[in-house]
Amino acid sequence: MTSNPKSETDLALDAGATRRLYPSMVESPELRWAFIRKVYAILTVQLLLTVAVAATVDLVRPIAHFLVKTRAGLGVDIAVFVMALAVLVALRVYGKKHPVNYLLIGLFTVLMGLIVGVGCAYTEEKVLLEAWGLTIVIFMSLTIYTFWAARRGYDFSFLGPFLFAALIVLLGFSLIQILHPLGKTSRMILGIVGCIIFCGYIVYDTDELIKRHHYDEYMLAAIQLYLDAINLFLNLITAIDS
């Protein structure tokens, strides 16, 4: 009894799975691809959950009003932000311990959904749709580009120190914006600069995913790409809305 021959599509998929992702690759391509698929599966669930939570905050007006317009809501916003930072630190410690890591990443995603919802509240629907659309297009385009570039031997690890320095500067100006609100033009420039920085982080973190992350660091890899996408979206809102 003979097995059915594989179709051309199956053969093409097998060839893609066994082909090296970058020229100096010595590990098993199949194992690396399995790791990459797991990371993007987690990332997809995170983004969908974030959209659901943020949409609830934005569309249910009593919730949006409480979180944005009231003093008690401001206290809740600060508490949510501090909790998100605490959970992020916990993920760095317990990111490799199952099932604690899944519980932590679920909690972190819900908290980030609340933060995104507050950022989207009372923003025009047109601006939100444009920002989401641009985020999807930019993220997918840069991901495809990084895989293409890695296969041709390009390396983006050198971006790390420059992006970190740029992020510190961006955080400094963002703090100034909170304490001494800037004009629309300054906010737009700040948003555009933020978009450029997180576009760089998408390329850098995707390169890390392809080449350097260990197989048990799937949570760390997913969180990094998730934060890149969320911060790109929020900076796009700032740039477009200004």
Backbone as numpy.savetxt, mean C-alpha at the origin, in Angstrom:
# Nx Ny Nz CAx CAy CAz Cx Cy Cz
-2.91 -46.23 -19.73 -3.75 -45.04 -19.73 -2.87 -43.80 -19.73
-3.03 -42.93 -20.70 -2.18 -41.75 -20.84 -2.93 -40.52 -20.37
-2.18 -39.58 -19.82 -2.79 -38.33 -19.35 -2.97 -37.38 -20.52
-3.90 -36.47 -20.38 -4.15 -35.50 -21.43 -2.96 -34.55 -21.56
-2.55 -34.25 -22.80 -1.45 -33.31 -22.97 -1.86 -31.92 -22.51
-0.89 -31.16 -22.02 -1.17 -29.81 -21.55 -1.44 -28.89 -22.73
-2.32 -27.95 -22.49 -2.61 -26.96 -23.52 -1.46 -25.98 -23.62
-1.48 -25.16 -24.69 -0.43 -24.15 -24.87 -0.45 -23.14 -23.72
-1.65 -22.83 -23.23 -1.76 -21.88 -22.11 -1.10 -22.43 -20.86
-1.36 -23.73 -20.57 -0.75 -24.36 -19.39 0.76 -24.39 -19.51
1.26 -24.71 -20.71 2.70 -24.75 -20.92 3.32 -23.37 -20.74
2.60 -22.35 -21.22 3.11 -20.98 -21.08 3.17 -20.57 -19.61
2.13 -20.97 -18.85 2.11 -20.65 -17.42 3.23 -21.37 -16.69
3.46 -22.64 -17.05 4.54 -23.40 -16.42 5.89 -22.77 -16.72
6.05 -22.33 -17.97 7.32 -21.70 -18.36 7.53 -20.41 -17.59
6.44 -19.64 -17.41 6.54 -18.39 -16.66 6.89 -18.62 -15.21
6.35 -19.73 -14.64 6.58 -20.01 -13.23 8.00 -20.49 -12.96
8.65 -21.10 -13.97 10.00 -21.64 -13.77 11.08 -20.69 -14.28
10.68 -19.64 -14.97 11.65 -18.68 -15.48 12.15 -17.78 -14.35
13.45 -17.48 -14.35 14.02 -16.64 -13.30 13.44 -15.23 -13.35
13.17 -14.67 -12.18 12.61 -13.33 -12.10 13.66 -12.26 -12.31
14.93 -12.59 -12.05 16.03 -11.65 -12.30 17.28 -12.48 -12.61
18.25 -11.92 -13.34 19.36 -12.72 -13.86 20.17 -13.48 -12.82
20.40 -12.91 -11.65 21.25 -13.56 -10.64 20.47 -14.46 -9.69
19.24 -14.79 -10.03 18.38 -15.58 -9.14 18.92 -17.00 -8.99
19.07 -17.46 -7.73 19.56 -18.81 -7.47 18.51 -19.66 -6.75
17.49 -19.02 -6.17 16.44 -19.76 -5.48 15.44 -20.34 -6.49
14.53 -21.15 -6.00 13.52 -21.75 -6.87 12.50 -20.70 -7.33
12.33 -20.50 -8.64 11.32 -19.55 -9.11 9.91 -19.91 -8.66
9.62 -21.23 -8.57 8.28 -21.65 -8.15 7.98 -21.19 -6.72
8.97 -21.32 -5.83 8.77 -20.89 -4.44 8.62 -19.38 -4.35
9.42 -18.65 -5.11 9.31 -17.19 -5.08 7.97 -16.73 -5.63
7.51 -17.36 -6.72 6.20 -17.00 -7.28 5.08 -17.32 -6.29
5.18 -18.44 -5.58 4.16 -18.78 -4.58 4.13 -17.72 -3.48
5.31 -17.26 -3.07 5.40 -16.20 -2.06 4.77 -14.91 -2.58
5.07 -14.55 -3.81 4.53 -13.32 -4.40 3.01 -13.39 -4.50
2.48 -14.54 -4.93 1.02 -14.68 -5.02 0.37 -14.54 -3.65
0.99 -15.10 -2.63 0.45 -15.00 -1.27 0.41 -13.55 -0.80
1.47 -12.81 -1.08 1.54 -11.40 -0.68 0.45 -10.59 -1.37
0.27 -10.79 -2.67 -0.73 -10.01 -3.39 -2.15 -10.43 -3.03
-2.33 -11.68 -2.62 -3.66 -12.11 -2.14 -4.00 -11.39 -0.84
-3.04 -11.32 0.08 -3.26 -10.59 1.34 -3.51 -9.12 1.05
-2.72 -8.54 0.16 -2.86 -7.13 -0.20 -4.24 -6.84 -0.77
-4.74 -7.72 -1.63 -6.06 -7.53 -2.23 -7.16 -7.52 -1.17
-7.09 -8.48 -0.23 -8.08 -8.53 0.85 -8.00 -7.26 1.69
-6.79 -6.81 1.99 -6.62 -5.58 2.76 -7.27 -4.38 2.08
-7.02 -4.24 0.79 -7.56 -3.08 0.06 -9.08 -3.13 -0.01
-9.64 -4.33 -0.23 -11.10 -4.46 -0.28 -11.72 -4.12 1.07
-11.11 -4.60 2.15 -11.62 -4.30 3.49 -11.50 -2.81 3.79
-10.41 -2.20 3.36 -10.23 -0.76 3.56 -11.30 0.03 2.84
-11.58 -0.35 1.60 -12.63 0.34 0.83 -13.97 0.21 1.54
-14.27 -0.99 2.06 -15.56 -1.21 2.74 -15.68 -0.33 3.99
-14.64 -0.31 4.81 -14.68 0.49 6.04 -14.72 1.98 5.73
-13.86 2.42 4.80 -13.81 3.84 4.44 -15.12 4.31 3.84
-15.73 3.47 2.99 -17.01 3.83 2.37 -18.10 3.95 3.43
-18.07 3.08 4.43 -19.05 3.16 5.52 -18.92 4.48 6.27
-17.69 4.86 6.58 -17.46 6.13 7.28 -17.92 7.31 6.43
-17.60 7.26 5.14 -17.90 8.38 4.25 -19.39 8.50 3.94
-20.07 7.37 3.75 -21.46 7.40 3.30 -22.47 7.52 4.44
-22.13 6.98 5.61 -23.04 7.10 6.76 -22.74 8.43 7.43
-23.53 9.44 7.14 -23.24 10.81 7.54 -23.09 11.01 9.05
-23.91 10.35 9.91 -23.70 10.52 11.35 -22.29 10.12 11.80
-21.75 9.04 11.20 -20.39 8.61 11.56 -19.38 9.64 11.09
-19.52 10.09 9.83 -18.59 11.08 9.29 -18.64 12.37 10.10
-19.86 12.80 10.45 -20.00 14.05 11.22 -19.33 13.91 12.59
-19.53 12.77 13.24 -18.94 12.57 14.57 -17.42 12.59 14.50
-16.85 11.88 13.53 -15.39 11.75 13.46 -14.70 13.01 12.96
-15.40 13.82 12.17 -14.76 14.98 11.54 -15.14 16.30 12.22
-16.38 16.40 12.68 -16.90 17.69 13.12 -16.96 17.88 14.64
-16.79 16.82 15.42 -16.95 16.96 16.87 -15.62 16.80 17.60
-15.56 17.37 18.80 -14.33 17.29 19.60 -14.10 15.84 20.07
-15.17 15.16 20.43 -15.04 13.75 20.84 -14.54 12.90 19.67
-15.04 13.22 18.47 -14.59 12.50 17.29 -13.11 12.70 17.03
-12.61 13.91 17.29 -11.17 14.17 17.14 -10.37 13.29 18.09
-10.89 13.12 19.31 -10.23 12.23 20.26 -10.20 10.79 19.77
-11.31 10.36 19.16 -11.37 9.01 18.59 -10.37 8.88 17.44
-10.29 9.90 16.59 -9.35 9.88 15.47 -7.91 9.71 15.96
-7.56 10.47 16.99 -6.20 10.37 17.54 -5.96 8.98 18.13
-6.96 8.46 18.84 -6.84 7.12 19.44 -6.67 6.05 18.36
-7.43 6.18 17.28 -7.33 5.21 16.16 -5.94 5.27 15.54
-5.42 6.48 15.35 -4.08 6.64 14.76 -3.01 6.02 15.66
-3.09 6.28 16.96 -2.12 5.71 17.90 -2.23 4.19 17.94
-3.46 3.67 17.92 -3.66 2.22 17.91 -3.08 1.60 16.65
-3.26 2.27 15.51 -2.72 1.76 14.25 -1.20 1.67 14.31
-0.56 2.69 14.88 0.90 2.65 15.04 1.32 1.52 15.97
0.57 1.32 17.06 0.89 0.25 18.01 0.75 -1.12 17.36
-0.31 -1.31 16.59 -0.52 -2.59 15.90 0.57 -2.81 14.85
0.98 -1.73 14.19 2.05 -1.84 13.20 3.35 -2.31 13.85
3.65 -1.77 15.03 4.83 -2.22 15.78 4.68 -3.68 16.18
3.48 -4.06 16.62 3.23 -5.45 16.99 3.41 -6.39 15.80
3.03 -5.92 14.63 3.20 -6.73 13.42 4.68 -6.96 13.11
5.51 -5.97 13.42 6.95 -6.15 13.22 7.49 -7.25 14.14
6.87 -7.38 15.32 7.33 -8.36 16.31 6.72 -9.74 16.06
5.41 -9.76 15.77 4.68 -11.03 15.65 4.29 -11.35 14.21
4.91 -10.67 13.25 4.53 -10.85 11.85 4.73 -12.26 11.31
5.57 -13.06 11.99 5.85 -14.41 11.51 5.13 -15.48 12.34
4.30 -15.04 13.30 3.63 -15.99 14.19 2.16 -16.14 13.80
1.82 -17.31 13.29 0.45 -17.62 12.88 -0.31 -18.19 14.08
-1.58 -17.83 14.34 -2.45 -16.93 13.57 -2.47 -15.49 14.08
-1.58 -15.18 15.03 -1.57 -13.83 15.60 -1.37 -12.78 14.51
-0.50 -13.10 13.54 -0.21 -12.12 12.49 -1.45 -11.78 11.66
-2.31 -12.77 11.42 -3.52 -12.51 10.64 -4.51 -11.65 11.44
-4.60 -11.90 12.74 -5.48 -11.08 13.58 -4.99 -9.64 13.63
-3.68 -9.47 13.75 -3.11 -8.13 13.81 -3.27 -7.38 12.50
-3.05 -8.07 11.38 -3.17 -7.38 10.10 -4.63 -7.03 9.81
-5.56 -7.88 10.28 -6.98 -7.56 10.12 -7.36 -6.32 10.92
-6.89 -6.25 12.18 -7.15 -5.08 13.02 -6.52 -3.84 12.43
-5.29 -3.96 11.97 -4.59 -2.81 11.37 -5.33 -2.30 10.15
-5.83 -3.21 9.34 -6.54 -2.81 8.12 -7.83 -2.07 8.45
-8.57 -2.55 9.47 -9.80 -1.87 9.89 -9.48 -0.46 10.39
-8.43 -0.34 11.20 -8.03 0.97 11.72 -7.63 1.90 10.58
-6.89 1.37 9.61 -6.50 2.20 8.46 -7.72 2.57 7.62
-8.71 1.67 7.56 -9.94 2.00 6.86 -10.65 3.18 7.49
-10.64 3.24 8.83 -11.22 4.38 9.54 -10.45 5.66 9.23
-9.12 5.56 9.21 -8.29 6.73 8.91 -8.55 7.22 7.49
-8.62 6.29 6.54 -8.90 6.67 5.15 -10.30 7.25 5.04
-11.26 6.66 5.77 -12.63 7.18 5.75 -12.71 8.61 6.22
-11.97 8.93 7.29 -11.93 10.31 7.78 -11.30 11.23 6.74
-10.25 10.72 6.06 -9.61 11.52 5.01 -10.51 11.76 3.81
-11.44 10.82 3.58 -12.35 10.94 2.43 -13.64 11.69 2.77
-13.96 11.79 4.06 -15.23 12.41 4.46 -15.33 13.84 3.95
-16.49 14.15 3.42 -16.79 15.49 2.90 -15.90 15.89 1.72
-15.29 14.89 1.08 -14.57 15.12 -0.17 -15.50 14.78 -1.33
-15.46 15.57 -2.38 -16.35 15.35 -3.52 -16.16 13.95 -4.10
-17.29 13.34 -4.49 -17.25 11.98 -5.05 -16.37 11.91 -6.29
-16.41 12.95 -7.11 -15.59 12.99 -8.32 -14.10 12.91 -7.98
-13.69 13.63 -6.95 -12.29 13.62 -6.53 -11.89 12.23 -6.04
-12.76 11.59 -5.26 -12.47 10.25 -4.73 -12.34 9.23 -5.86
-13.25 9.28 -6.83 -13.20 8.34 -7.95 -11.94 8.54 -8.78
-11.59 9.81 -9.02 -10.36 10.10 -9.78 -9.13 9.58 -9.03
-9.11 9.80 -7.71 -7.97 9.36 -6.91 -7.86 7.83 -6.89
-9.00 7.12 -6.70 -8.98 5.66 -6.71 -8.53 5.13 -8.07
-9.09 5.71 -9.13 -8.72 5.26 -10.47 -7.25 5.45 -10.75
-6.72 6.63 -10.40 -5.30 6.89 -10.62 -4.43 5.98 -9.76
-4.86 5.72 -8.53 -4.09 4.83 -7.66 -3.97 3.44 -8.26
-5.08 2.91 -8.76 -5.06 1.57 -9.37 -4.16 1.54 -10.59
-4.30 2.53 -11.47 -3.51 2.57 -12.71 -2.02 2.72 -12.38
-1.69 3.65 -11.49 -0.29 3.89 -11.15 0.33 2.68 -10.47
-0.39 2.10 -9.50 0.15 0.96 -8.76 0.40 -0.22 -9.70
-0.57 -0.54 -10.54 -0.41 -1.67 -11.46 0.69 -1.40 -12.47
0.76 -0.19 -12.99 1.77 0.15 -14.00 3.18 0.04 -13.41
3.38 0.58 -12.21 4.70 0.53 -11.58 5.07 -0.90 -11.18
4.07 -1.69 -10.79 4.34 -3.09 -10.45 4.80 -3.86 -11.68
4.08 -3.70 -12.78 4.46 -4.38 -14.03 5.85 -3.92 -14.48
6.10 -2.61 -14.39 7.41 -2.08 -14.80 8.52 -2.69 -13.95
8.32 -2.79 -12.64 9.37 -3.30 -11.76 9.67 -4.76 -12.04
8.64 -5.57 -12.30 8.87 -6.97 -12.67 9.64 -7.04 -13.99
9.26 -6.19 -14.94 9.94 -6.15 -16.24 11.40 -5.74 -16.07
11.64 -4.70 -15.27 12.99 -4.19 -15.07 13.86 -5.20 -14.32
13.28 -5.86 -13.32 14.03 -6.85 -12.55 14.49 -8.00 -13.44
13.64 -8.42 -14.35 14.00 -9.51 -15.25 15.16 -9.12 -16.17
15.32 -7.84 -16.40 16.40 -7.36 -17.25 17.62 -6.90 -16.47
17.63 -7.19 -15.18 18.82 -6.95 -14.38 18.88 -5.64 -13.64
17.82 -4.84 -13.72 17.82 -3.57 -12.98 17.59 -3.82 -11.50
18.22 -3.00 -10.68 18.07 -3.12 -9.23 17.72 -1.76 -8.64
16.74 -1.74 -7.74 16.26 -0.47 -7.18 16.52 -0.34 -5.69
17.41 -1.16 -5.16 17.69 -1.10 -3.72 18.33 0.23 -3.32
18.99 0.89 -4.28 19.65 2.17 -3.98 18.64 3.26 -3.62
17.37 3.06 -3.97 16.36 4.08 -3.70 16.03 4.22 -2.22
16.28 3.16 -1.44 15.86 3.14 -0.04 16.25 4.37 0.78
17.55 4.71 0.88 17.94 5.87 1.69 17.35 7.19 1.19
17.30 7.37 -0.13 16.76 8.61 -0.69 15.27 8.75 -0.38
14.53 7.65 -0.53 13.09 7.69 -0.25 12.82 7.94 1.23
13.63 7.34 2.10 13.43 7.56 3.53 13.68 9.02 3.90
14.75 9.60 3.35 15.05 11.01 3.61 13.92 11.91 3.10
13.43 11.60 1.89 12.34 12.39 1.32 11.07 12.26 2.16
10.83 11.06 2.69 9.65 10.84 3.53 9.72 11.67 4.82
10.91 11.75 5.41 11.08 12.57 6.63 10.77 14.03 6.33
11.26 14.53 5.20 10.99 15.92 4.81 9.49 16.12 4.60
8.84 15.16 3.93 7.40 15.24 3.69 6.62 15.27 5.01
7.02 14.43 5.96 6.35 14.41 7.26 6.53 15.75 7.99
7.71 16.35 7.84 7.95 17.65 8.45 7.03 18.72 7.90
6.89 18.76 6.58 6.00 19.75 5.97 4.53 19.45 6.29
4.19 18.16 6.41 2.82 17.79 6.78 2.50 18.28 8.19
3.48 18.20 9.09 3.29 18.71 10.45 3.07 20.22 10.44
3.83 20.91 9.59 3.64 22.36 9.45 2.23 22.66 8.95
1.76 21.82 8.00 0.41 22.00 7.45 -0.65 21.87 8.54
-0.43 20.95 9.49 -1.39 20.76 10.58 -1.38 21.95 11.53
-0.18 22.42 11.87 -0.06 23.51 12.84 -0.35 24.88 12.23
0.10 25.06 11.00 -0.10 26.34 10.30 -0.58 26.03 8.88
-1.88 25.88 8.69 -2.43 25.48 7.39 -1.87 26.29 6.23
-1.47 25.57 5.19 -0.90 26.19 4.00 -2.01 26.53 3.01
-1.67 27.31 2.00 -2.62 27.65 0.96 -2.85 26.49 0.02
-3.82 26.66 -0.89 -4.17 25.57 -1.81 -3.00 25.17 -2.70
-2.26 26.16 -3.19 -1.13 25.84 -4.07 -0.07 25.03 -3.33
0.23 25.44 -2.10 1.22 24.71 -1.30 0.74 23.30 -0.99
-0.55 23.14 -0.70 -1.11 21.80 -0.44 -1.03 20.93 -1.68
-1.29 21.52 -2.85 -1.22 20.75 -4.09 0.21 20.28 -4.34
1.19 21.18 -4.14 2.59 20.82 -4.32 2.98 19.72 -3.34
2.54 19.85 -2.09 2.82 18.84 -1.08 2.23 17.49 -1.48
1.01 17.50 -2.02 0.37 16.27 -2.47 1.11 15.63 -3.63
1.55 16.45 -4.58 2.28 15.93 -5.75 3.61 15.32 -5.32
4.33 16.02 -4.43 5.60 15.49 -3.93 5.37 14.17 -3.20
4.30 14.10 -2.40 3.97 12.85 -1.72 3.69 11.72 -2.70
2.98 12.03 -3.78 2.70 11.02 -4.80 3.99 10.49 -5.41
4.93 11.38 -5.70 6.21 10.96 -6.29 6.97 10.05 -5.33
6.99 10.44 -4.05 7.71 9.63 -3.05 7.12 8.23 -2.95
5.80 8.13 -2.89 5.19 6.80 -2.71 5.18 6.00 -4.01
5.26 6.65 -5.16 5.50 5.92 -6.40 6.87 5.26 -6.34
7.86 6.02 -5.82 9.19 5.44 -5.64 9.17 4.27 -4.68
8.38 4.38 -3.62 8.29 3.28 -2.65 7.62 2.05 -3.26
6.66 2.24 -4.15 6.03 1.09 -4.81 7.07 0.31 -5.60
7.91 1.02 -6.35 8.97 0.37 -7.12 9.96 -0.31 -6.18
10.38 0.41 -5.15 11.38 -0.12 -4.20 10.86 -1.36 -3.48
9.64 -1.29 -2.95 9.09 -2.42 -2.18 8.75 -3.61 -3.07
8.35 -3.34 -4.31 8.12 -4.45 -5.25 9.43 -5.15 -5.58
10.50 -4.37 -5.73 11.83 -4.94 -5.97 12.28 -5.78 -4.78
11.98 -5.31 -3.56 12.28 -6.09 -2.36 11.48 -7.39 -2.35
10.23 -7.32 -2.75 9.37 -8.50 -2.82 9.94 -9.54 -3.77
10.42 -9.09 -4.90 10.93 -10.00 -5.93 12.25 -10.65 -5.50
13.11 -9.90 -4.82 14.49 -10.35 -4.63 14.91 -10.66 -3.20
14.40 -9.92 -2.23 15.05 -9.95 -0.93 14.21 -10.45 0.25
12.92 -10.36 0.18 12.11 -10.81 1.32 12.21 -12.33 1.50
12.33 -12.76 2.76 12.29 -14.19 3.05 10.84 -14.68 2.94
10.69 -15.99 2.77 9.36 -16.55 2.53 8.41 -16.38 3.73
8.96 -16.23 4.93 8.10 -16.05 6.10 7.81 -14.57 6.39
8.21 -13.68 5.48 7.97 -12.25 5.65 6.82 -11.75 4.78
5.86 -12.63 4.52 4.75 -12.25 3.64 3.90 -11.13 4.24
3.76 -11.10 5.57 2.99 -10.03 6.20 3.69 -8.68 6.06
4.99 -8.67 6.29 5.77 -7.44 6.15 5.70 -6.91 4.73
5.85 -7.80 3.75 5.80 -7.39 2.35 4.43 -6.84 1.99
3.37 -7.49 2.47 2.01 -7.03 2.17 1.74 -5.67 2.81
2.17 -5.49 4.06 1.96 -4.22 4.76 2.68 -3.08 4.05
3.89 -3.33 3.59 4.65 -2.28 2.90 3.94 -1.82 1.63
3.51 -2.76 0.82 2.81 -2.40 -0.42 1.45 -1.77 -0.12
0.79 -2.25 0.92 -0.50 -1.68 1.32 -0.36 -0.21 1.71
0.63 0.09 2.54 0.85 1.47 2.96 1.26 2.35 1.78
2.01 1.78 0.83 2.36 2.54 -0.38 1.10 2.95 -1.13
0.19 1.99 -1.32 -1.04 2.26 -2.07 -1.93 3.27 -1.34
-2.10 3.09 -0.03 -2.97 3.98 0.75 -2.41 5.40 0.77
-1.12 5.53 1.00 -0.51 6.87 1.04 -0.52 7.54 -0.32
-0.35 6.76 -1.38 -0.47 7.32 -2.73 -1.88 7.86 -2.94
-2.88 7.09 -2.54 -4.28 7.51 -2.68 -4.56 8.80 -1.91
-4.12 8.87 -0.66 -4.38 10.05 0.16 -3.67 11.28 -0.39
-2.46 11.10 -0.91 -1.75 12.24 -1.50 -2.37 12.67 -2.82
-2.93 11.72 -3.56 -3.65 12.08 -4.78 -4.89 12.91 -4.45
-5.59 12.55 -3.38 -6.74 13.34 -2.95 -6.31 14.77 -2.64
-5.20 14.91 -1.90 -4.69 16.24 -1.55 -4.36 17.04 -2.80
-3.69 16.39 -3.77 -3.29 17.10 -4.98 -4.49 17.48 -5.84
-5.43 16.54 -6.02 -6.58 16.80 -6.89 -7.55 17.78 -6.24
-7.79 17.62 -4.95 -8.76 18.46 -4.25 -8.28 19.90 -4.08
-6.97 20.09 -4.23 -6.44 21.45 -4.07 -6.55 22.25 -5.36
